[in-house]
Coordinates of C-alpha atoms and ligand atoms in Angstrom, one line a residue:
Chain D
M1 CA -164.1 -115.9 122.5
N2 CA -163.0 -119.2 123.5
V3 CA -164.6 -119.9 127.0
A4 CA -163.9 -122.4 129.4
V5 CA -166.4 -123.2 132.4
L6 CA -165.8 -124.7 135.7
S7 CA -168.8 -125.7 137.7
E8 CA -170.2 -128.4 140.0
S9 CA -172.8 -130.3 137.5
P10 CA -173.9 -130.5 133.8
A11 CA -177.1 -128.1 134.9
D12 CA -174.8 -125.5 136.2
E13 CA -172.2 -125.7 133.1
A14 CA -175.6 -125.4 130.9
A15 CA -176.4 -122.2 132.5
L16 CA -173.5 -120.4 132.9
R17 CA -172.5 -121.2 129.0
F18 CA -176.3 -119.5 128.6
L19 CA -175.3 -116.5 130.5
V20 CA -171.8 -115.9 129.4
G21 CA -173.5 -116.1 125.7
A22 CA -176.2 -113.6 126.9
V23 CA -173.7 -111.2 128.5
L24 CA -171.5 -111.3 125.2
G25 CA -174.6 -111.1 122.9
R26 CA -173.2 -114.1 121.0
P27 CA -172.5 -117.8 121.9
P28 CA -169.4 -118.3 122.9
R29 CA -166.9 -120.9 121.7
L30 CA -166.5 -123.4 124.5
V31 CA -163.4 -125.3 125.6
A32 CA -164.2 -129.0 126.1
P33 CA -164.6 -130.9 128.0
G34 CA -166.4 -128.6 130.9
F35 CA -164.1 -128.9 134.1
R36 CA -165.8 -129.9 137.2
A37 CA -165.4 -129.4 140.7
R38 CA -167.2 -130.9 143.9
G39 CA -168.9 -127.8 145.5
W40 CA -166.9 -125.4 148.0
P41 CA -164.0 -125.4 149.0
N42 CA -163.2 -127.9 146.3
V43 CA -163.7 -125.3 143.3
A44 CA -160.8 -123.1 144.9
Q45 CA -158.7 -126.1 145.4
V46 CA -159.0 -127.4 141.6
L47 CA -159.0 -123.9 140.3
P48 CA -155.2 -123.3 140.0
A49 CA -154.5 -126.2 138.1
V50 CA -157.4 -125.8 135.8
I51 CA -156.2 -122.2 135.0
R52 CA -152.5 -123.8 134.4
H53 CA -153.9 -126.2 131.9
L54 CA -156.1 -123.9 130.1
H55 CA -152.9 -121.3 130.0
F56 CA -150.5 -124.0 128.7
N57 CA -152.5 -126.5 126.8
T58 CA -155.7 -124.6 125.1
D59 CA -156.8 -121.4 123.4
A60 CA -159.0 -120.6 126.0
Q61 CA -159.3 -116.8 126.8
L62 CA -161.7 -116.6 129.5
L63 CA -162.6 -119.1 132.5
A64 CA -165.9 -118.7 133.8
V65 CA -166.8 -120.1 137.4
V66 CA -169.5 -119.6 139.2
V67 CA -169.9 -121.2 143.0
D68 CA -172.8 -120.8 145.4
A69 CA -172.4 -118.3 148.5
D70 CA -174.1 -120.9 150.7
D71 CA -173.9 -119.0 154.2
S72 CA -170.5 -117.2 153.7
V73 CA -170.0 -113.7 153.6
V74 CA -171.4 -112.0 150.6
H75 CA -168.8 -109.9 148.6
G76 CA -169.8 -106.1 149.3
R77 CA -168.4 -102.7 147.6
S78 CA -166.2 -102.4 150.5
H79 CA -163.9 -105.6 149.1
D80 CA -163.4 -104.1 145.9
T81 CA -161.3 -101.6 147.6
P82 CA -157.3 -102.0 146.2
G83 CA -155.5 -104.4 148.1
Y84 CA -158.8 -105.4 150.5
F85 CA -159.5 -109.1 150.7
H86 CA -162.2 -110.6 152.7
P87 CA -161.1 -114.3 154.0
H88 CA -164.6 -115.3 154.0
C89 CA -165.8 -114.2 151.2
R90 CA -165.9 -116.5 148.2
M91 CA -165.6 -113.7 145.4
C92 CA -162.6 -112.4 147.1
Q93 CA -160.9 -116.1 147.5
L94 CA -161.6 -116.9 144.0
R95 CA -160.2 -113.7 142.7
A96 CA -157.3 -114.3 144.7
V97 CA -156.6 -117.7 143.4
F98 CA -156.9 -116.4 139.6
R99 CA -154.3 -113.3 140.5
Q100 CA -151.7 -115.5 142.1
T101 CA -152.1 -118.3 139.7
N102 CA -151.5 -115.8 136.9
K103 CA -148.7 -114.2 138.4
K104 CA -147.0 -117.5 138.7
I105 CA -147.7 -118.4 135.4
A106 CA -146.3 -115.1 133.9
R107 CA -142.9 -115.9 135.8
S108 CA -143.0 -119.6 134.2
P109 CA -140.8 -120.0 131.1
R110 CA -142.8 -122.5 129.6
P111 CA -144.3 -121.8 126.1
H112 CA -147.9 -120.4 126.4
A113 CA -150.5 -121.9 124.3
S114 CA -153.3 -119.5 125.4
A115 CA -152.2 -116.1 123.6
G116 CA -151.8 -113.7 126.2
G117 CA -153.6 -115.5 129.3
V118 CA -156.5 -117.1 130.4
L119 CA -158.9 -114.2 132.0
R120 CA -160.9 -114.3 134.9
G121 CA -164.7 -114.6 134.8
V122 CA -166.0 -115.1 138.7
G123 CA -169.5 -115.2 139.8
V124 CA -171.0 -116.0 143.1
A125 CA -174.5 -116.8 143.4
V126 CA -176.2 -115.7 146.7
P127 CA -177.0 -117.8 148.3
A128 CA -177.5 -120.4 145.4
V129 CA -177.7 -120.7 141.4
E130 CA -181.2 -120.9 142.2
G131 CA -181.6 -117.4 143.3
W132 CA -180.5 -116.5 140.1
Y133 CA -183.2 -118.6 138.2
L134 CA -185.9 -117.0 140.2
C135 CA -184.8 -113.5 139.1
G136 CA -187.7 -112.0 137.4
R137 CA -190.4 -114.3 138.7
D138 CA -190.1 -113.7 142.1
D139 CA -189.5 -110.3 143.5
S140 CA -188.8 -111.2 147.2
V141 CA -185.2 -113.0 146.0
T142 CA -182.4 -110.8 145.5
E143 CA -179.1 -110.6 147.1
S144 CA -179.9 -107.7 149.4
A145 CA -182.9 -109.8 150.5
W146 CA -180.1 -112.4 151.8
V147 CA -178.1 -110.1 153.0
A148 CA -180.6 -108.1 154.9
G149 CA -181.5 -111.3 156.4
Q150 CA -178.0 -112.2 157.6
E151 CA -177.7 -109.2 159.1
S152 CA -180.9 -109.3 160.8
G153 CA -180.5 -113.1 161.8
Y154 CA -183.5 -113.9 159.7
R155 CA -183.3 -115.6 156.6
P156 CA -185.8 -114.6 154.0
Y157 CA -185.6 -118.2 152.5
S158 CA -183.4 -121.2 152.5
R159 CA -181.4 -122.8 149.9
A160 CA -183.8 -125.8 150.1
E161 CA -186.6 -123.7 149.6
L162 CA -185.3 -121.9 146.4
K163 CA -184.6 -125.3 145.0
L164 CA -188.2 -126.5 145.6
R165 CA -189.4 -123.1 143.9
V166 CA -187.5 -123.6 140.7
Y167 CA -187.7 -127.3 140.4
G168 CA -190.7 -128.2 142.3
T169 CA -189.3 -131.0 144.2
D170 CA -186.2 -131.3 146.3
R171 CA -185.0 -134.3 144.3
P172 CA -184.8 -133.0 140.8
S173 CA -183.2 -135.5 138.4
L174 CA -180.5 -133.8 136.3
P175 CA -182.4 -133.6 133.3
L176 CA -185.3 -131.8 134.9
Q177 CA -182.8 -129.6 136.4
I178 CA -181.3 -128.4 133.5
E179 CA -184.7 -128.1 131.7
C180 CA -185.7 -125.8 134.8
A181 CA -182.4 -123.5 134.7
L182 CA -182.6 -122.9 130.9
R183 CA -186.2 -122.3 131.0
E184 CA -185.9 -119.6 133.8
I185 CA -182.4 -117.8 132.2
E186 CA -184.3 -117.6 129.1
R187 CA -185.9 -114.3 130.4
H188 CA -182.3 -112.7 130.4
R189 CA -181.5 -113.6 127.2
R190 CA -181.5 -110.3 125.6
D191 CA -180.8 -108.2 128.6
T192 CA -179.3 -109.2 131.8
R193 CA -179.7 -105.8 133.5
R194 CA -182.0 -107.2 136.1
L195 CA -180.1 -110.1 136.8
E196 CA -177.2 -107.9 137.5
Y197 CA -178.8 -105.5 139.4
D198 CA -180.9 -108.2 141.7
F199 CA -177.5 -110.0 142.0
P200 CA -174.3 -108.0 142.1
G201 CA -172.6 -111.5 142.4
F202 CA -173.8 -112.2 138.7
A203 CA -172.9 -108.3 137.5
A204 CA -169.4 -109.1 138.5
L205 CA -169.2 -112.2 136.3
A206 CA -171.0 -110.1 133.8
D207 CA -168.2 -107.3 134.1
D208 CA -165.5 -109.7 133.9
V209 CA -167.2 -111.4 130.6
R210 CA -167.5 -108.1 129.2
A211 CA -163.5 -106.9 130.1
A212 CA -162.6 -110.3 128.3
G213 CA -164.8 -109.4 125.1
R214 CA -163.2 -105.8 125.0
N215 CA -159.7 -107.4 125.3
Q216 CA -160.5 -110.0 122.5
S217 CA -161.9 -107.3 120.3
E218 CA -159.1 -104.9 120.6
G219 CA -156.8 -107.4 120.1
R220 CA -155.0 -107.2 123.4
L221 CA -155.1 -110.2 125.4
A222 CA -152.1 -109.4 127.9
P223 CA -153.6 -110.2 131.3
Chain Q
M1 CA -191.9 -150.4 154.5
I2 CA -189.4 -151.0 157.2
A3 CA -189.2 -148.6 159.9
S4 CA -186.1 -149.9 161.8
V5 CA -184.1 -152.7 162.6
A6 CA -182.7 -153.2 165.9
F7 CA -179.8 -155.8 166.4
R8 CA -178.5 -158.0 169.3
K9 CA -175.3 -160.0 169.0
F10 CA -175.7 -160.3 165.4
K11 CA -172.1 -160.7 164.0
A12 CA -170.5 -157.5 164.5
L13 CA -173.5 -155.7 165.4
R14 CA -173.5 -156.3 169.1
K15 CA -176.4 -154.2 170.0
T16 CA -177.4 -151.0 167.6
Q17 CA -180.3 -150.1 165.7
V18 CA -181.0 -148.2 162.6
A19 CA -184.0 -146.4 161.4
L20 CA -184.8 -146.5 157.8
L21 CA -185.9 -143.8 155.6
P22 CA -187.3 -144.3 151.9
F23 CA -183.6 -144.0 150.8
N24 CA -180.6 -144.9 152.8
L25 CA -176.9 -145.0 151.9
V26 CA -174.8 -147.2 154.1
I27 CA -171.1 -146.2 154.6
G28 CA -168.5 -147.8 156.8
P29 CA -165.2 -149.9 156.6
N30 CA -165.4 -153.4 155.6
G31 CA -166.6 -155.7 158.4
S32 CA -168.8 -153.0 160.1
G33 CA -172.1 -154.5 159.4
K34 CA -173.1 -153.2 155.9
T35 CA -173.6 -156.5 154.5
S36 CA -175.2 -157.8 157.9
L37 CA -177.8 -155.4 157.8
I38 CA -178.9 -156.1 154.1
E39 CA -178.6 -160.1 155.5
S40 CA -181.1 -159.6 157.8
L41 CA -183.5 -157.9 155.4
L42 CA -183.1 -160.9 152.9
R43 CA -183.6 -163.1 155.9
L44 CA -187.0 -161.7 156.7
R45 CA -187.9 -162.2 153.4
T46 CA -187.0 -165.8 153.3
L47 CA -188.8 -166.6 156.5
A48 CA -191.6 -164.2 156.3
P49 CA -193.6 -166.9 153.7
L50 CA -192.9 -169.9 155.6
P51 CA -195.3 -170.9 158.2
Q52 CA -194.4 -169.5 161.5
A53 CA -192.1 -171.7 163.6
T54 CA -193.5 -173.7 166.2
A55 CA -190.1 -174.0 168.5
R56 CA -189.9 -171.2 170.8
R57 CA -187.3 -169.4 172.4
D58 CA -185.8 -170.7 175.4
K59 CA -186.2 -168.0 177.8
S60 CA -183.8 -169.1 180.2
A61 CA -181.1 -169.6 178.0
P62 CA -178.7 -166.9 177.7
E63 CA -179.4 -164.1 175.5
G64 CA -178.5 -165.2 171.8
P65 CA -178.6 -163.1 168.5
Q66 CA -181.6 -161.3 167.6
I67 CA -183.0 -158.9 165.1
T68 CA -186.2 -156.7 165.6
F69 CA -188.1 -155.4 162.6
K70 CA -190.7 -152.7 163.1
F71 CA -192.7 -151.5 160.4
E72 CA -194.4 -148.2 158.6
P73 CA -198.0 -147.8 159.0
P74 CA -200.3 -149.5 158.3
H75 CA -198.3 -152.2 159.8
D76 CA -196.7 -150.2 162.8
A77 CA -198.3 -151.9 165.5
L78 CA -196.6 -155.1 164.1
T79 CA -192.8 -156.2 165.1
A80 CA -190.9 -158.8 163.6
L81 CA -188.3 -160.9 165.9
I82 CA -185.8 -163.2 164.1
S83 CA -183.8 -165.1 166.9
C84 CA -181.3 -168.1 166.9
T85 CA -182.1 -171.4 168.4
S86 CA -178.5 -172.1 168.1
E87 CA -175.0 -170.6 167.4
E88 CA -175.6 -171.6 163.5
V89 CA -178.9 -171.2 163.3
C90 CA -180.7 -168.3 163.2
N91 CA -184.6 -169.3 161.6
L92 CA -187.0 -168.3 164.2
L93 CA -189.5 -165.8 163.2
E94 CA -191.7 -164.4 165.6
I95 CA -194.5 -162.0 164.9
H96 CA -196.1 -159.9 167.7
P97 CA -198.8 -159.9 168.1
P98 CA -198.7 -163.2 167.0
E99 CA -202.1 -163.1 165.6
A100 CA -202.1 -159.7 163.9
A101 CA -204.8 -159.4 161.3
D102 CA -202.5 -157.7 158.7
W103 CA -199.5 -160.0 159.0
P104 CA -200.6 -162.1 155.8
A105 CA -200.4 -158.6 153.8
L106 CA -197.3 -157.7 155.2
R107 CA -195.6 -161.2 154.8
T108 CA -196.7 -161.4 151.0
R109 CA -195.0 -157.9 150.1
L110 CA -191.8 -158.8 152.7
A111 CA -191.4 -162.1 150.4
L112 CA -190.7 -159.4 147.4
I113 CA -187.8 -157.7 149.1
R114 CA -184.6 -158.3 146.6
G115 CA -181.2 -157.9 147.4
Y116 CA -178.3 -157.6 144.4
V117 CA -174.6 -158.0 144.4
L118 CA -174.3 -157.6 140.8
D119 CA -171.5 -159.4 138.7
H120 CA -170.4 -157.9 135.6
S121 CA -168.9 -161.3 134.6
V122 CA -172.2 -163.0 134.0
M123 CA -174.3 -159.8 133.4
G124 CA -173.6 -159.8 129.4
A125 CA -174.2 -163.9 128.9
P126 CA -177.1 -164.6 126.6
A127 CA -180.4 -165.7 128.9
K128 CA -183.1 -167.8 128.5
R129 CA -186.2 -165.5 127.5
E130 CA -188.5 -167.2 130.0
D131 CA -186.2 -166.2 132.9
G132 CA -186.8 -162.5 132.6
A133 CA -189.5 -161.9 134.9
S134 CA -187.2 -160.4 137.5
L135 CA -183.4 -159.2 137.7
A136 CA -181.3 -162.1 139.4
S137 CA -179.3 -161.0 142.5
D138 CA -176.0 -161.1 140.6
G139 CA -177.7 -159.9 137.2
H140 CA -176.9 -163.0 135.2
N141 CA -180.5 -162.6 133.4
L142 CA -180.1 -159.2 132.7
A143 CA -180.8 -159.7 128.6
A144 CA -184.2 -161.8 129.8
V145 CA -185.3 -159.0 131.7
L146 CA -184.6 -156.3 129.1
A147 CA -186.3 -158.6 126.5
R148 CA -189.6 -159.2 128.6
M149 CA -189.5 -155.3 129.4
S150 CA -189.4 -154.8 125.6
T151 CA -192.4 -156.4 125.0
A152 CA -194.3 -156.2 128.2
A153 CA -193.7 -152.8 129.1
P154 CA -192.6 -151.3 126.1
D155 CA -193.1 -147.4 127.7
E156 CA -190.5 -148.6 130.5
F157 CA -188.3 -150.0 128.0
S158 CA -188.2 -146.7 126.0
A159 CA -187.8 -144.6 129.2
L160 CA -184.6 -146.7 130.1
T161 CA -183.3 -146.8 126.5
A162 CA -183.7 -143.0 126.4
H163 CA -182.2 -142.5 130.0
L164 CA -179.1 -144.6 129.1
L165 CA -178.5 -143.2 125.4
R166 CA -178.3 -139.8 127.2
I167 CA -175.8 -140.8 129.7
M168 CA -174.1 -142.7 126.9
P169 CA -174.4 -140.5 123.7
E170 CA -171.8 -142.8 121.9
F171 CA -174.8 -145.4 121.6
H172 CA -178.1 -145.2 119.4
S173 CA -179.8 -147.8 120.2
L174 CA -180.3 -150.7 122.8
E175 CA -180.8 -154.1 121.1
L176 CA -181.8 -157.1 121.7
V177 CA -180.7 -160.3 119.6
T178 CA -182.5 -163.8 120.0
H179 CA -180.0 -166.7 119.1
P180 CA -181.5 -169.9 117.4
D181 CA -181.6 -171.9 120.7
G182 CA -184.3 -169.4 122.1
R183 CA -181.6 -167.6 124.2
V184 CA -181.6 -163.7 124.1
E185 CA -178.7 -161.3 124.1
F186 CA -178.3 -157.5 124.5
G187 CA -176.0 -155.2 122.6
L188 CA -175.5 -151.3 122.2
R189 CA -175.1 -150.2 118.4
L190 CA -172.9 -147.3 118.4
A191 CA -174.0 -143.9 116.8
E192 CA -171.3 -144.2 114.3
D193 CA -172.8 -147.7 113.3
G194 CA -171.2 -151.0 114.7
L195 CA -173.2 -152.9 117.6
L196 CA -171.0 -153.6 121.1
T197 CA -172.1 -156.9 122.1
A198 CA -173.0 -157.5 125.6
A199 CA -169.8 -159.2 126.0
E200 CA -167.8 -156.4 124.5
L201 CA -169.2 -153.9 126.8
S202 CA -167.6 -152.7 129.6
Q203 CA -167.9 -153.5 133.4
G204 CA -168.9 -150.1 134.2
M205 CA -171.6 -149.9 131.2
L206 CA -173.1 -153.6 132.6
Y207 CA -173.6 -152.2 136.2
L208 CA -175.0 -148.9 134.7
L209 CA -177.6 -150.8 132.9
A210 CA -178.6 -153.3 135.5
I211 CA -178.9 -150.2 137.7
L212 CA -181.3 -148.8 135.2
T213 CA -182.9 -151.7 134.6
L214 CA -184.1 -152.0 138.3
A215 CA -184.7 -148.2 138.5
F216 CA -187.3 -148.6 135.5
D217 CA -188.8 -152.0 136.5
P218 CA -192.5 -151.9 135.7
A219 CA -193.2 -153.6 138.9
P220 CA -190.5 -153.1 141.4
P221 CA -190.1 -154.6 144.9
P222 CA -191.2 -153.1 147.9
L223 CA -187.4 -153.1 149.2
L224 CA -184.3 -153.2 147.5
C225 CA -181.0 -153.9 148.7
I226 CA -178.0 -153.2 146.7
E227 CA -174.2 -153.8 147.6
E228 CA -171.6 -151.4 146.2
V229 CA -173.9 -149.5 144.0
D230 CA -171.4 -147.3 142.6
R231 CA -169.1 -150.0 141.5
G232 CA -167.4 -149.9 137.9
I233 CA -169.5 -146.3 137.6
H234 CA -167.7 -143.0 136.6
P235 CA -167.6 -140.4 139.4
R236 CA -169.3 -138.1 136.9
T237 CA -172.1 -140.2 136.2
L238 CA -172.8 -141.2 139.8
R239 CA -175.7 -138.3 139.9
E240 CA -177.1 -140.4 137.5
I241 CA -177.0 -143.4 139.6
R242 CA -178.4 -141.4 142.4
D243 CA -181.5 -139.9 140.2
A244 CA -182.3 -143.5 139.1
L245 CA -182.3 -144.7 142.8
Y246 CA -184.3 -141.5 143.9
R247 CA -186.8 -142.6 140.8
L248 CA -187.8 -145.5 142.8
S249 CA -187.8 -144.0 146.3
Y250 CA -189.0 -140.8 145.6
P251 CA -191.6 -141.7 142.6
K252 CA -193.4 -138.3 143.1
S253 CA -190.5 -136.3 142.3
F254 CA -190.5 -137.9 139.1
G255 CA -193.9 -137.5 138.2
L256 CA -194.6 -141.1 138.9
Q257 CA -198.0 -142.4 140.7
R258 CA -196.6 -145.6 142.1
A259 CA -195.6 -146.7 145.8
P260 CA -192.3 -145.9 146.8
V261 CA -189.4 -148.6 146.8
Q262 CA -187.4 -148.3 150.0
I263 CA -183.7 -148.9 149.1
V264 CA -180.9 -149.8 151.2
A265 CA -177.5 -149.5 149.3
T266 CA -173.8 -149.7 150.3
T267 CA -170.6 -147.7 149.0
H268 CA -167.2 -146.8 149.4
S269 CA -167.5 -143.9 147.3
P270 CA -166.5 -140.4 148.3
Y271 CA -167.8 -139.1 145.1
L272 CA -171.1 -140.9 145.7
I273 CA -171.7 -139.7 149.1
D274 CA -170.9 -135.9 147.6
Q275 CA -174.0 -136.8 145.9
F276 CA -176.4 -136.3 149.1
R277 CA -175.0 -133.3 150.4
E278 CA -178.9 -131.8 150.5
H279 CA -179.9 -134.7 152.3
P280 CA -177.5 -135.9 154.6
E281 CA -179.9 -138.0 156.4
E282 CA -180.0 -140.3 153.9
I283 CA -176.3 -141.5 155.0
V284 CA -176.0 -144.2 157.5
I285 CA -172.4 -144.5 158.9
S286 CA -171.6 -147.8 160.3
Q287 CA -169.0 -147.2 163.2
K288 CA -166.7 -149.9 163.9
H289 CA -164.6 -150.2 167.4
G290 CA -162.7 -153.4 167.5
R291 CA -164.8 -156.2 166.3
A292 CA -168.2 -154.5 167.5
A293 CA -170.1 -152.0 165.1
R294 CA -173.1 -149.6 165.4
F295 CA -175.1 -147.5 163.1
E296 CA -175.5 -143.7 162.9
R297 CA -177.3 -141.6 161.0
L298 CA -175.1 -138.6 159.5
S299 CA -178.2 -136.2 160.3
D300 CA -177.8 -136.9 163.9
R301 CA -174.6 -134.9 164.3
A302 CA -175.4 -131.6 165.6
D303 CA -172.1 -129.9 164.1
L304 CA -173.0 -131.4 160.8
P305 CA -174.2 -127.6 158.9
E306 CA -170.9 -126.4 160.3
L307 CA -169.1 -129.5 159.0
L308 CA -170.6 -128.9 155.6
R309 CA -169.5 -125.4 155.2
E310 CA -166.0 -126.6 155.2
G311 CA -165.8 -129.0 152.8
S312 CA -167.7 -132.1 150.9
L313 CA -169.0 -134.6 152.7
G314 CA -166.9 -137.3 151.0
D315 CA -163.9 -135.8 151.9
M316 CA -165.0 -135.5 155.4
W317 CA -166.0 -139.0 155.2
F318 CA -162.3 -140.0 154.3
S319 CA -160.6 -137.6 156.4
G320 CA -162.3 -139.7 159.4
I321 CA -164.0 -136.6 160.8
L322 CA -167.5 -138.3 160.2
G323 CA -166.2 -141.9 161.7
G324 CA -166.8 -144.7 159.7
V325 CA -163.0 -145.3 158.8
P326 CA -161.5 -148.4 159.2
D327 CA -159.1 -149.2 162.4
E328 CA -155.5 -148.5 161.6
P329 CA -152.5 -150.4 163.4
Ligands
ZN401 ZN1 -165.3 -110.2 148.7

């Protein structure tokens, strides 16, 4: 499958490529270069242009994008009700951008390079991607622990603490960041179920990736 | 090394002070005192090794320009004061207490402060090998510094080369060539063969190489000032610039056992500012009001956490929310 990645840094991109491959069970073919955004809300701002570009100018089949939730509202089951949209949930926001952009593209008379459209792959790391990296190493770090902390007003950990636990410093160099990310997610190479269970924001991405994989193998790529 | 600098009537800095951390990125409009801050540190460097002035301030005269420096432990009992004997001459350095026993040790370190306004037009030139003790303020002896590092500090030279080639994978090696007249020149060999001489390298490559040369200096100064530290660098490479500077200021984070280098750097790049989202306390904004300016730490803003939820630091600075933008007619 031809996969494009939109991320905040080369470290996030390396991890995201690996995880998409782990979910698919085979390494994806990556569309170069990796697309970058400068954090939230810049990701949502550049996303329509990236989708358009991929659609009209490349053979990308899936665009994988992951953002940190930071302190935003965490996507819950109730958000998945048809027609529902939580304005402060980044998952809902990014999915809406995909929906609206793909709708506009479908109406466009321009010839489409991408056979059948660019499918969505959206994940939200709660509260930050370092939470995913600690999955399977630190049982106290889960999406539900964070949500419970949001509700009680007592955060179980901060983003800065998660980074310190993963990198051993609050100022990791880029190579160290990539090395630590890849070392930690290696645990999920053969089986991503634990990561999906502990982090529904990852499970949503995994579902999107599998759906795209099924679409591809069944040869129907219409969005 | 330096804990704070306070200004009185020094150019645009009429009455303001700034506490300095290990790393400081100063932003603000042109003419808002960013360069004056660096100038004050370099003036302290120049005056510190000289015999203490015998002239005394005329305490009955109206208050003139004055710069007050306080220091980190173990020199925190010391204060250095630069004041002006006339409008033009600001070269009177006083130490309090005057007979401080630790002044000789401190002055030796102050004399090592370095300031940089790198200039790509001279950095690629061949240089005399013996001129490579430390990088000159415009970087004109970059080739000599690299040549010296390659023989006197081969581990640092290898680490620098590895770092550079990771950022620019189109190259295979950093090479040094000695001319018949003894001058040395550097070049980058392309992975697909062929050598780009220093004169053929882009401005951005020269700036990047100069910053890395400072970052991997085997004997770095206690304090480093760099103007327009992002100059010529692609926005996607700015993370590497930040890392190179952090390598100096936070050696422990890089597994290095040496004293931290205090850094004062300036920039006009919102993209570089974005790199400090996790450490907004490292950003100093110089706020200009008319002809007067004052310094503010970004982390002093009570609403910063809320603002950070709404957008990137760079965008917010550009928007004017954080201040530090030019006056408009
Ligand atoms: Zn939602």
